[in-house]
Amino acid sequence: MIPELVCPAGSLAALEAAFQHGADAVYLGFRNATNARAFPGLNFTQEDMAQGIRTAHRHGKKVYLALNTYPDSAHMSLWKESIDQAVALGVDALIIAEISLLAHAARHHPGIPRHLSVQGSATTPAALRFFHEQFGISRAVLPRVLSLAQVERLCEQAPVAIEVFAFGSLCIMVEGRCQLSSFVTGHSPNSQGVCSPAAHVHWAELPGNRREVRLNNVLVDQFEPDEAASYPTLCKGRYRNGDNLAYVLEEPVSLNTLSILPRLAQAGVAALKVEGRQRGPAYVAQVTRVWREALEALKAPTPFAVQPAWQKQLSHVSEGLQTTLGPYHRDWH
Amino acid sequence: MKLTLGPLQYFWQRAEVLDFYQQAMDWPVSVVYLGETVCSKRREMRLQDWLSLARQFAAQGREVILSSLALLEAESELSSLTRLVDNGHFQVEANDWSAVQRCVERQLPFVAGPTLNLYNHEALAFLQTLGMTRFVLGIDQGSAALHAMRQQADIGGRPFPEVEVLGWGRMPLAYSARCFTARARNLGKDECGTCCREYPHGFVVETREQTPFLCINGIQVQSAAYCDLGPELESLREAHVDFLRISPQQENLGIIIRHFAEALAAGKAAPRQGDSNGFWHGKPGQDWIDAAQRLSPSPA
């Protein structure tokens, strides 16, 4: 089975780039706090979403709504109305993390497929069965914590189709259960749909052409003149452990699973997700093109081989210009 | 409001664990949470050992809850979880949906742990229909969120579950597939040799300007700062918090627990001993909000 290619769309231009270069589906969110990439200037108004859905359906492609943050009791109507609006606009599936919203979608829009968001933190057959039995989910996006062998076993045992992250920025914590950003800034992926938000980032020049970057006053890293400076995501900062200065949690690298694509397909993974709704149309075009070529190569009778040109193109758009297989590969630990 | 002893977060030698809980037999806590919540490779204490402790606390008239892992990856972990749920006597704190599912399958009541992401009254009501009796407020949630939940539950005429809030201890902030303790020693996760046993309080990493920041505890990342809601006892009472969780640490925990217990008995606040209370006030978790800066809790 050739997995579906699900690409990010932070704008209409990105959506068009995705479909032009071979995406089977895009995932997108409204321009509000209901999704986990609630960045300024990003995401869709109702009008844009309607147009995006028309474009998709004209090409026989799909649009999934990412509605994967957790509303508090005082603000639930925004989330429910967003679900209802997206369904009225014609989205093909709802990607949801929170149980009361899954219940709302199942009750009011039973005909629209529900996917469990990666933010729902489900990593076992039992957890997937919970969401399947209670809310009728048909697909789940796995957190980036399982090894390839564990993904293969889960595909055998899961009551629903499995979607995995194939490429993009790497969350190294269980999605939905990381409060690092909230601890430092008060804003989190769960509640506000942001991680290490730009409004809290402060860059400063230091003597000797060095630079430092803080997140709400917490020093995340300093850079020598010849060092590439990366965005101060808290899990990718350099901290001191005694006398050692190190990337204690993770280096600034991106996930790239091209080399294990045949095994993911063999395992029966239903869909591959590309991360990056915060990235521009050029990124979406580049990444989608490479992954479409790779998926086409899987269909060919000749053995699959990762083309050096693919890796080169993906490296150009990767965070820190390095890529990793991340948790899929045991040695990553 | 009653005190609870939360689940042990660190990896201690078996004798240290038994000694710690022997001391706890004299502490004024109403509920004791027992079990491994961080890493399944920590096998100093087996299920039978935890159950033996559980029976001793139960014989003293304490409520005992068995806590489950927050992140399950391997099939063996799911099997262990199933044995925990099937212990035949004690309720389970479900720290993952796998545990909720096992409890639902067996129609057993359960406590929802702090990692289940219950942010609103409808989520609470849904889980109550499935057997949830109590929930531990997520570490990032505070009094305004709790007031809003209760207010909306009241409007809907729904009973509110028991509420537990972390009152003292380092804040669990994240869980990963990666073991950060093994990484710091340049060891693969599969070859870790459970080196976390050498860090009975985890180990603190500092920012480059030497400010303590995070505490590394295996696959879990905690704050270096200690959450302290002792000065907040009045607002915790106003928020109808039923249980205040004290998180295990090797040193001075008996003193800390008595400090809280005396303040509770006197109906007063417990003077500040820790670092942070930001989450309770809807602020960054690392912050300390002084009494003078505090607003009275408003229903969101």
XYZ file of C-alpha atoms in Angstrom:
633
model
C 0.000 0.000 0.000
C 1.298 3.457 -0.873
C 0.660 5.818 2.049
C -1.285 9.015 1.577
C 0.900 12.137 1.566
C -0.510 14.757 3.960
C 1.141 18.172 3.659
C 0.971 21.364 5.712
C -0.881 24.457 4.573
C -0.468 27.641 6.555
C -1.896 29.702 3.693
C -3.757 29.367 0.395
C -0.437 29.697 -1.450
C 0.996 26.793 0.545
C -2.129 24.733 -0.108
C -1.823 25.323 -3.835
C 1.884 24.480 -3.749
C 1.111 21.233 -1.936
C -1.467 20.080 -4.470
C 0.612 21.237 -7.424
C 3.528 19.103 -6.264
C 1.675 15.942 -5.394
C 0.033 16.071 -1.966
C -2.974 13.775 -1.511
C -4.311 15.944 1.287
C -3.425 19.062 3.223
C -4.085 19.867 6.851
C -4.874 23.409 7.885
C -6.364 25.434 10.687
C -8.470 28.494 11.320
C -6.835 31.799 12.122
C -7.451 31.488 15.878
C -6.346 29.562 18.962
C -8.081 26.333 17.904
C -4.994 24.826 16.302
C -1.440 24.101 17.370
C 0.187 26.512 14.915
C -1.626 29.688 15.963
C 1.086 32.019 14.697
C 0.493 35.622 13.607
C -0.286 35.959 9.903
C -0.779 32.232 9.457
C -3.812 30.031 8.800
C -7.198 30.418 7.170
C -10.193 32.714 7.272
C -13.518 31.103 6.390
C -13.319 32.555 2.873
C -9.804 31.234 2.316
C -10.789 27.855 3.672
C -13.785 27.673 1.339
C -11.553 28.510 -1.606
C -8.905 26.010 -0.500
C -11.486 23.250 -0.197
C -12.842 24.053 -3.691
C -9.295 23.874 -5.088
C -8.675 20.555 -3.366
C -11.916 18.956 -4.455
C -11.446 20.149 -8.037
C -8.226 18.135 -8.093
C -9.779 15.168 -6.319
C -7.731 15.934 -3.184
C -8.650 16.305 0.481
C -8.531 18.959 3.188
C -8.286 18.075 6.875
C -9.027 20.578 9.602
C -6.473 20.659 12.416
C -8.402 21.582 15.551
C -5.948 20.253 18.047
C -5.718 22.552 21.038
C -7.518 22.143 24.364
C -10.261 24.654 25.196
C -10.922 25.659 28.779
C -14.445 25.782 30.172
C -14.884 29.484 29.514
C -14.100 29.370 25.791
C -15.467 26.151 24.381
C -17.890 27.723 21.938
C -15.081 28.994 19.673
C -13.803 25.432 19.232
C -17.236 23.913 18.641
C -18.230 26.662 16.215
C -14.966 26.184 14.352
C -15.754 22.486 13.937
C -19.276 23.263 12.736
C -18.017 25.915 10.308
C -15.345 23.682 8.847
C -17.874 20.907 8.294
C -20.236 23.373 6.615
C -17.377 24.488 4.377
C -16.808 20.882 3.332
C -13.617 19.639 5.026
C -12.951 15.947 4.504
C -11.852 15.108 8.052
C -11.399 16.665 11.487
C -8.092 16.269 13.342
C -8.935 16.651 17.036
C -7.069 15.985 20.293
C -9.515 16.835 23.073
C -12.196 14.401 24.208
C -15.155 16.770 24.590
C -14.540 18.084 21.055
C -14.272 14.546 19.701
C -17.606 13.858 21.415
C -19.108 17.004 19.853
C -17.899 16.034 16.384
C -19.110 12.444 16.740
C -22.533 13.586 17.919
C -23.155 16.429 15.490
C -21.149 15.382 12.428
C -21.048 11.599 12.512
C -20.460 11.404 8.752
C -17.214 13.403 8.830
C -14.171 11.231 9.603
C -12.410 12.027 12.859
C -8.649 11.681 13.191
C -6.968 11.716 16.572
C -4.369 14.491 16.568
C -0.786 13.833 17.537
C -1.590 16.143 20.470
C -3.912 13.406 21.779
C -0.810 11.474 22.946
C -1.993 7.947 22.042
C 0.868 5.436 21.722
C -0.666 2.002 22.400
C -3.401 -0.236 20.967
C -5.349 0.242 24.214
C -5.218 4.042 23.966
C -6.254 3.904 20.305
C -9.097 1.552 21.184
C -10.313 4.093 23.757
C -10.618 6.830 21.137
C -12.050 4.418 18.569
C -14.718 2.992 20.876
C -15.709 6.278 22.507
C -15.564 8.630 19.544
C -15.358 6.474 16.418
C -12.014 7.826 15.229
C -10.880 6.240 11.969
C -7.271 7.365 12.045
C -4.652 8.455 14.596
C -1.490 10.473 14.208
C 1.229 8.948 16.379
C 3.423 11.010 18.710
C 7.063 11.006 17.665
C 8.182 8.651 20.424
C 7.931 5.150 18.962
C 10.681 3.129 17.292
C 10.095 1.750 13.811
C 9.572 -1.743 15.251
C 6.997 -0.327 17.679
C 5.197 1.478 14.835
C 5.114 -1.788 12.894
C 3.583 -3.658 15.831
C 1.079 -0.894 16.447
C -0.029 -0.979 12.798
C -0.796 -4.703 13.253
C -2.806 -4.185 16.423
C -4.437 -0.794 16.060
C -8.189 -0.645 15.493
C -7.702 2.432 13.261
C -5.490 3.614 10.400
C -2.118 5.000 11.453
C -0.554 8.259 10.313
C 3.049 9.078 11.201
C 5.296 12.088 10.896
C 7.634 11.668 7.943
C 9.471 14.946 7.769
C 9.889 18.321 9.459
C 10.747 19.908 12.767
C 11.128 17.295 15.464
C 9.164 17.446 18.700
C 11.144 15.184 21.000
C 8.600 15.189 23.816
C 5.304 13.327 23.778
C 3.074 15.782 21.987
C 0.258 17.070 24.163
C 2.309 16.454 27.311
C 5.017 19.076 27.043
C 4.764 22.140 29.265
C 8.247 23.565 28.703
C 6.907 26.542 26.771
C 4.139 27.084 29.283
C 6.611 26.950 32.166
C 8.695 29.748 30.653
C 6.158 31.886 28.784
C 2.697 30.906 30.028
C 1.829 29.932 26.450
C 1.759 26.328 25.294
C 0.840 24.165 22.319
C -2.047 22.711 24.337
C -3.751 25.929 25.362
C -2.702 28.710 22.990
C -1.463 26.630 20.060
C 2.073 27.997 20.254
C 5.455 26.703 21.412
C 8.183 29.152 22.441
C 6.148 32.018 20.927
C 7.916 34.720 18.911
C 6.486 37.509 21.063
C 8.647 36.233 23.962
C 11.841 35.893 21.911
C 14.543 38.475 22.450
C 17.779 38.528 20.450
C 20.741 40.606 21.611
C 24.167 41.394 20.215
C 27.093 40.603 22.507
C 30.676 41.852 22.337
C 32.798 40.123 19.697
C 29.928 39.723 17.240
C 28.387 37.066 19.409
C 24.655 36.817 19.857
C 22.312 35.512 22.490
C 18.660 34.587 22.458
C 16.227 34.581 25.354
C 12.711 33.342 25.742
C 10.894 35.473 28.313
C 14.263 36.255 29.901
C 15.468 32.659 30.092
C 18.777 32.407 28.234
C 18.247 29.632 25.670
C 21.530 29.921 23.767
C 24.478 32.070 22.698
C 26.154 31.900 19.307
C 29.696 32.512 18.138
C 30.081 34.712 15.021
C 30.523 31.644 12.809
C 27.697 29.623 14.369
C 24.288 29.267 12.771
C 21.737 30.675 15.182
C 18.580 28.666 15.606
C 15.124 29.559 16.848
C 14.962 29.326 20.666
C 12.669 26.336 21.015
C 13.314 25.360 24.628
C 14.081 21.689 23.929
C 16.808 22.730 21.482
C 18.719 25.156 23.690
C 22.192 24.688 25.148
C 22.348 24.295 28.888
C 25.025 23.582 31.470
C 25.268 20.237 33.180
C 28.072 20.869 35.638
C 31.040 21.922 33.517
C 29.514 20.583 30.345
C 27.699 22.860 27.970
C 25.446 20.755 25.787
C 22.248 20.312 23.877
C 20.904 18.521 26.929
C 17.592 17.636 25.306
C 18.096 17.808 21.524
C 20.132 19.479 18.816
C 18.376 21.709 16.316
C 17.683 19.007 13.735
C 14.772 17.912 11.586
C 13.106 14.553 11.222
C 13.606 12.807 7.885
C 12.289 9.273 7.357
C 13.014 8.831 3.628
C 15.428 5.974 4.327
C 12.775 3.922 6.136
C 9.938 4.734 3.725
C 9.679 1.150 2.375
C 9.317 -0.253 5.887
C 6.696 2.320 6.851
C 4.712 1.432 3.727
C 5.218 -2.293 4.331
C 3.962 -1.872 7.901
C 0.701 -0.529 6.533
C 1.074 3.073 7.636
C -1.910 4.776 5.997
C -0.553 8.290 5.780
C 2.675 10.254 6.053
C 2.553 13.700 7.543
C 4.886 16.531 6.662
C 5.315 19.045 9.483
C 5.500 22.766 8.796
C 2.344 24.879 8.609
C 4.502 27.760 9.810
C 6.719 27.414 6.730
C 6.164 29.149 3.391
C 4.932 27.822 0.037
C 8.522 27.280 -1.195
C 9.173 24.811 1.644
C 5.885 23.048 1.051
C 6.582 22.794 -2.705
C 10.112 21.475 -2.202
C 9.249 18.884 0.445
C 6.065 17.713 -1.269
C 7.870 17.255 -4.596
C 10.581 15.093 -3.042
C 8.148 12.939 -1.080
C 5.870 12.469 -4.094
C 8.852 11.305 -6.138
C 9.843 8.927 -3.375
C 6.325 7.508 -3.125
C 6.213 7.018 -6.902
C 9.565 5.229 -6.701
C 8.025 2.839 -4.172
C 5.555 1.702 -6.819
C 8.306 0.914 -9.320
C 9.382 -2.723 -9.777
C 13.013 -1.790 -9.069
C 14.218 -1.749 -5.435
C 13.681 1.540 -3.633
C 16.768 3.670 -3.204
C 16.930 7.106 -1.651
C 18.195 9.503 -4.316
C 21.037 11.769 -3.150
C 19.244 14.679 -4.816
C 16.223 14.145 -2.576
C 18.286 14.254 0.586
C 20.090 17.332 -0.633
C 16.875 19.169 -1.373
C 15.393 18.215 1.998
C 18.546 19.217 3.863
C 18.266 22.689 2.370
C 14.938 23.267 4.068
C 15.714 21.477 7.351
C 16.112 23.135 10.713
C 19.831 23.308 11.497
C 20.454 21.838 8.038
C 20.748 18.408 9.653
C 18.270 15.571 9.589
C 17.707 12.573 11.833
C 15.536 9.468 11.924
C 14.717 10.500 15.458
C 12.992 7.953 17.683
C 12.242 5.602 14.770
C 15.876 4.535 15.057
C 16.927 3.018 18.392
C 20.390 4.578 18.181
C 18.828 8.040 18.435
C 18.355 7.439 22.113
C -8.600 19.896 52.091
C -6.447 16.833 52.687
C -2.832 16.113 51.920
C -1.756 13.365 49.567
C 1.634 11.818 48.930
C 2.053 11.779 45.155
C 3.797 8.993 43.233
C 7.579 8.746 43.506
C 9.142 10.348 40.424
C 12.789 9.317 40.910
C 14.608 5.988 40.893
C 15.738 4.994 44.338
C 17.259 1.799 45.653
C 14.710 -0.633 46.969
C 15.896 -0.146 50.579
C 15.595 3.634 50.161
C 12.072 3.298 48.824
C 11.018 1.049 51.676
C 12.651 3.354 54.212
C 10.941 6.397 52.710
C 7.503 4.802 52.908
C 8.237 3.522 56.408
C 8.725 7.161 57.429
C 5.578 8.105 55.509
C 3.561 5.818 57.780
C 3.928 8.600 60.379
C 3.115 11.512 58.076
C -0.267 13.231 58.125
C -1.294 12.356 54.568
C -4.740 10.937 53.817
C -3.967 9.416 50.445
C -0.839 7.655 49.231
C -0.109 7.152 45.526
C 2.235 4.227 44.892
C 3.946 2.927 41.765
C 6.283 3.795 38.914
C 5.084 6.578 36.624
C 8.246 7.490 34.686
C 10.190 4.500 33.338
C 9.435 0.779 33.140
C 13.130 -0.101 33.378
C 13.134 0.922 37.003
C 12.546 -2.480 38.512
C 13.777 -2.179 42.092
C 10.153 -2.356 43.163
C 7.914 -4.979 41.565
C 4.136 -4.868 41.573
C 4.069 -7.242 44.544
C 6.309 -4.852 46.504
C 4.038 -1.913 45.780
C 0.994 -3.983 46.720
C 2.620 -4.990 49.975
C 3.196 -1.311 50.821
C -0.331 -0.533 49.680
C -1.774 -3.051 52.116
C 0.275 -1.587 54.974
C -1.023 1.925 54.287
C -4.558 0.650 53.829
C -4.335 -1.133 57.177
C -3.531 2.272 58.708
C -6.748 3.626 57.255
C -5.143 5.560 54.405
C -6.590 5.623 50.944
C -4.154 4.011 48.492
C -4.097 4.614 44.738
C -1.763 2.796 42.360
C -0.211 5.178 39.832
C 0.503 4.092 36.260
C 3.087 5.060 33.645
C 2.659 8.369 31.802
C 4.245 7.111 28.574
C 3.818 3.572 27.297
C 5.737 2.379 24.264
C 6.413 -1.356 24.533
C 3.886 -4.174 24.671
C 5.453 -5.336 27.933
C 4.497 -1.981 29.465
C 0.896 -2.491 28.439
C 0.959 -5.964 30.027
C 2.329 -4.489 33.278
C -0.379 -1.853 33.188
C -3.026 -4.543 32.787
C -1.680 -6.399 35.840
C -1.714 -3.131 37.803
C -5.355 -2.456 36.901
C -6.241 -6.083 37.683
C -4.756 -5.925 41.201
C -8.208 -6.729 42.542
C -8.316 -4.171 45.305
C -6.854 -0.692 44.784
C -7.978 2.066 42.432
C -5.584 3.231 39.730
C -4.391 6.709 38.825
C -4.597 6.673 35.025
C -1.743 8.734 33.638
C -2.332 7.639 30.050
C -5.385 6.762 27.968
C -4.236 3.139 27.932
C -4.978 2.984 31.655
C -8.351 4.700 31.189
C -9.239 2.104 28.552
C -8.281 -0.810 30.819
C -10.394 0.624 33.650
C -13.335 1.244 31.311
C -13.125 -2.319 29.946
C -13.338 -3.663 33.502
C -15.864 -1.060 34.676
C -13.489 0.008 37.439
C -13.470 3.496 38.959
C -10.261 5.476 38.444
C -8.429 8.694 39.273
C -7.456 10.770 36.221
C -3.806 11.743 36.517
C -2.316 15.120 35.612
C -1.153 14.053 32.123
C -4.611 13.311 30.683
C -5.189 16.903 29.594
C -8.585 17.548 31.147
C -9.073 21.228 30.486
C -12.846 21.665 30.719
C -16.059 20.561 32.439
C -17.294 18.547 29.474
C -14.164 16.419 29.438
C -14.628 15.842 33.178
C -18.298 14.936 32.744
C -17.452 12.514 29.956
C -14.900 10.688 32.074
C -17.206 10.700 35.092
C -19.695 8.658 33.082
C -16.859 6.189 32.474
C -15.915 5.874 36.142
C -13.592 8.773 36.960
C -14.015 9.756 40.604
C -11.214 12.291 40.984
C -8.890 14.235 38.719
C -5.506 15.774 39.259
C -5.371 19.215 37.708
C -2.872 19.458 34.846
C 0.376 21.060 35.983
C -0.170 24.053 33.652
C -3.686 24.822 34.905
C -4.584 27.219 37.669
C -7.356 28.629 39.782
C -9.161 30.521 37.003
C -9.411 27.382 34.866
C -10.662 25.390 37.837
C -13.264 28.003 38.777
C -14.530 28.068 35.195
C -14.840 24.266 35.143
C -16.799 24.205 38.368
C -19.017 27.125 37.380
C -19.970 25.502 34.085
C -20.536 22.129 35.762
C -22.821 23.874 38.273
C -24.782 25.586 35.494
C -25.266 22.210 33.856
C -26.354 20.728 37.189
C -23.532 18.197 37.032
C -21.760 16.853 40.093
C -18.120 17.879 40.203
C -15.450 15.237 40.722
C -12.916 15.428 43.521
C -10.022 17.734 42.618
C -6.357 17.310 43.436
C -3.663 19.929 42.827
C 0.125 19.692 43.094
C 1.004 21.697 46.201
C 4.672 20.941 46.638
C 7.473 19.577 44.473
C 9.349 19.913 41.247
C 6.940 20.294 38.349
C 6.837 17.486 35.782
C 7.037 19.371 32.470
C 7.601 16.829 29.692
C 8.092 13.166 28.765
C 10.111 11.822 25.849
C 11.117 8.647 24.040
C 14.629 9.737 24.835
C 16.262 9.169 28.214
C 18.006 12.441 28.966
C 19.936 10.958 31.872
C 21.457 8.308 29.587
C 22.070 10.971 26.932
C 23.999 13.120 29.406
C 26.300 10.152 29.994
C 26.542 9.382 26.316
C 24.770 6.062 26.742
C 22.145 4.567 24.459
C 18.719 4.190 26.028
C 18.949 0.417 25.688
C 22.315 0.432 27.461
C 21.368 2.918 30.169
C 22.185 0.540 33.045
C 19.433 2.477 34.879
C 22.039 5.157 35.585
C 19.224 7.375 36.901
C 19.652 5.500 40.187
C 22.700 7.719 40.764
C 20.500 10.828 40.809
C 17.988 10.438 43.625
C 16.768 14.004 43.027
C 17.399 14.021 39.277
C 20.101 16.466 38.208
C 19.679 20.143 37.557
C 20.831 21.802 34.342
C 21.452 25.526 34.271
C 21.227 28.129 31.559
C 24.510 29.482 30.189
C 24.413 32.224 32.820
C 24.187 29.555 35.509
C 20.586 29.983 36.493
C 19.055 26.647 37.547
C 16.460 25.778 34.912
C 15.433 22.151 34.424
C 15.819 18.928 36.363
C 16.594 15.817 34.329
C 14.924 12.629 35.522
C 15.257 9.877 32.913
C 12.650 10.344 30.175
C 10.968 13.046 32.260
C 11.934 16.713 32.374
C 11.035 18.559 35.546
C 11.455 22.137 36.612
C 14.489 22.806 38.766
C 12.141 25.060 40.739
C 9.884 23.695 43.444
C 6.212 24.486 43.145
C 4.927 25.754 46.486
C 1.234 26.468 47.004
C 1.600 26.728 50.765
C 0.915 30.486 50.685
C -2.132 29.789 48.499
C -4.075 27.635 50.918
C -6.862 30.171 51.127
C -7.357 30.369 47.380
C -7.130 26.569 47.163
C -9.953 26.367 49.704
C -11.973 28.935 47.746
C -11.479 26.804 44.656
C -12.820 23.796 46.620
C -9.661 21.794 46.065
C -10.156 18.510 47.903
C -6.593 17.177 47.886
C -3.222 18.856 47.880
C -0.436 16.706 46.456
C 3.022 16.639 47.985
C 5.583 15.124 45.627
C 8.176 12.747 47.109
C 11.748 13.900 47.607
C 14.441 12.177 49.607
C 15.237 14.882 52.115
C 13.063 16.816 54.532
C 9.738 15.711 53.146
C 8.383 14.927 56.580
C 9.150 18.518 57.624
C 7.455 19.896 54.507
C 4.353 17.768 55.049
C 4.037 18.853 58.682
C 4.505 22.472 57.595
C 1.498 22.100 55.276
C -0.513 20.036 57.743
C -0.112 22.579 60.553
C -1.202 25.442 58.320
C -4.222 23.463 57.139
C -5.210 22.592 60.689
C -4.893 26.237 61.745
C -6.844 27.479 58.699
C -3.894 29.651 57.729
C -1.477 29.932 54.844
C 1.812 28.044 55.030
C 4.752 30.463 54.691
C 6.702 30.185 51.487
C 9.394 27.512 51.288
C 9.616 26.945 47.537
C 10.194 28.792 44.276
C 7.185 28.977 42.002
C 3.419 29.343 41.984
C 2.933 30.848 38.516
C 0.768 28.110 37.024
C -1.800 28.430 39.810
C -2.114 32.124 38.934
C -2.383 31.560 35.178
C 1.169 32.845 34.639
C 4.375 31.194 33.426
C 4.994 28.216 35.708
C 8.433 29.461 36.693
C 7.059 32.704 38.171
C 6.472 33.575 41.778
C 3.470 35.805 42.297
C 3.591 37.708 45.599
C 0.516 38.204 47.699
C 0.567 41.892 46.788
C 0.426 41.076 43.069
C -2.316 38.532 43.472
C -5.785 39.136 42.155
C -8.662 37.399 43.836
C -9.583 34.380 41.748
C -12.133 35.357 39.164
C -14.259 32.912 37.204
C -12.142 33.335 34.049
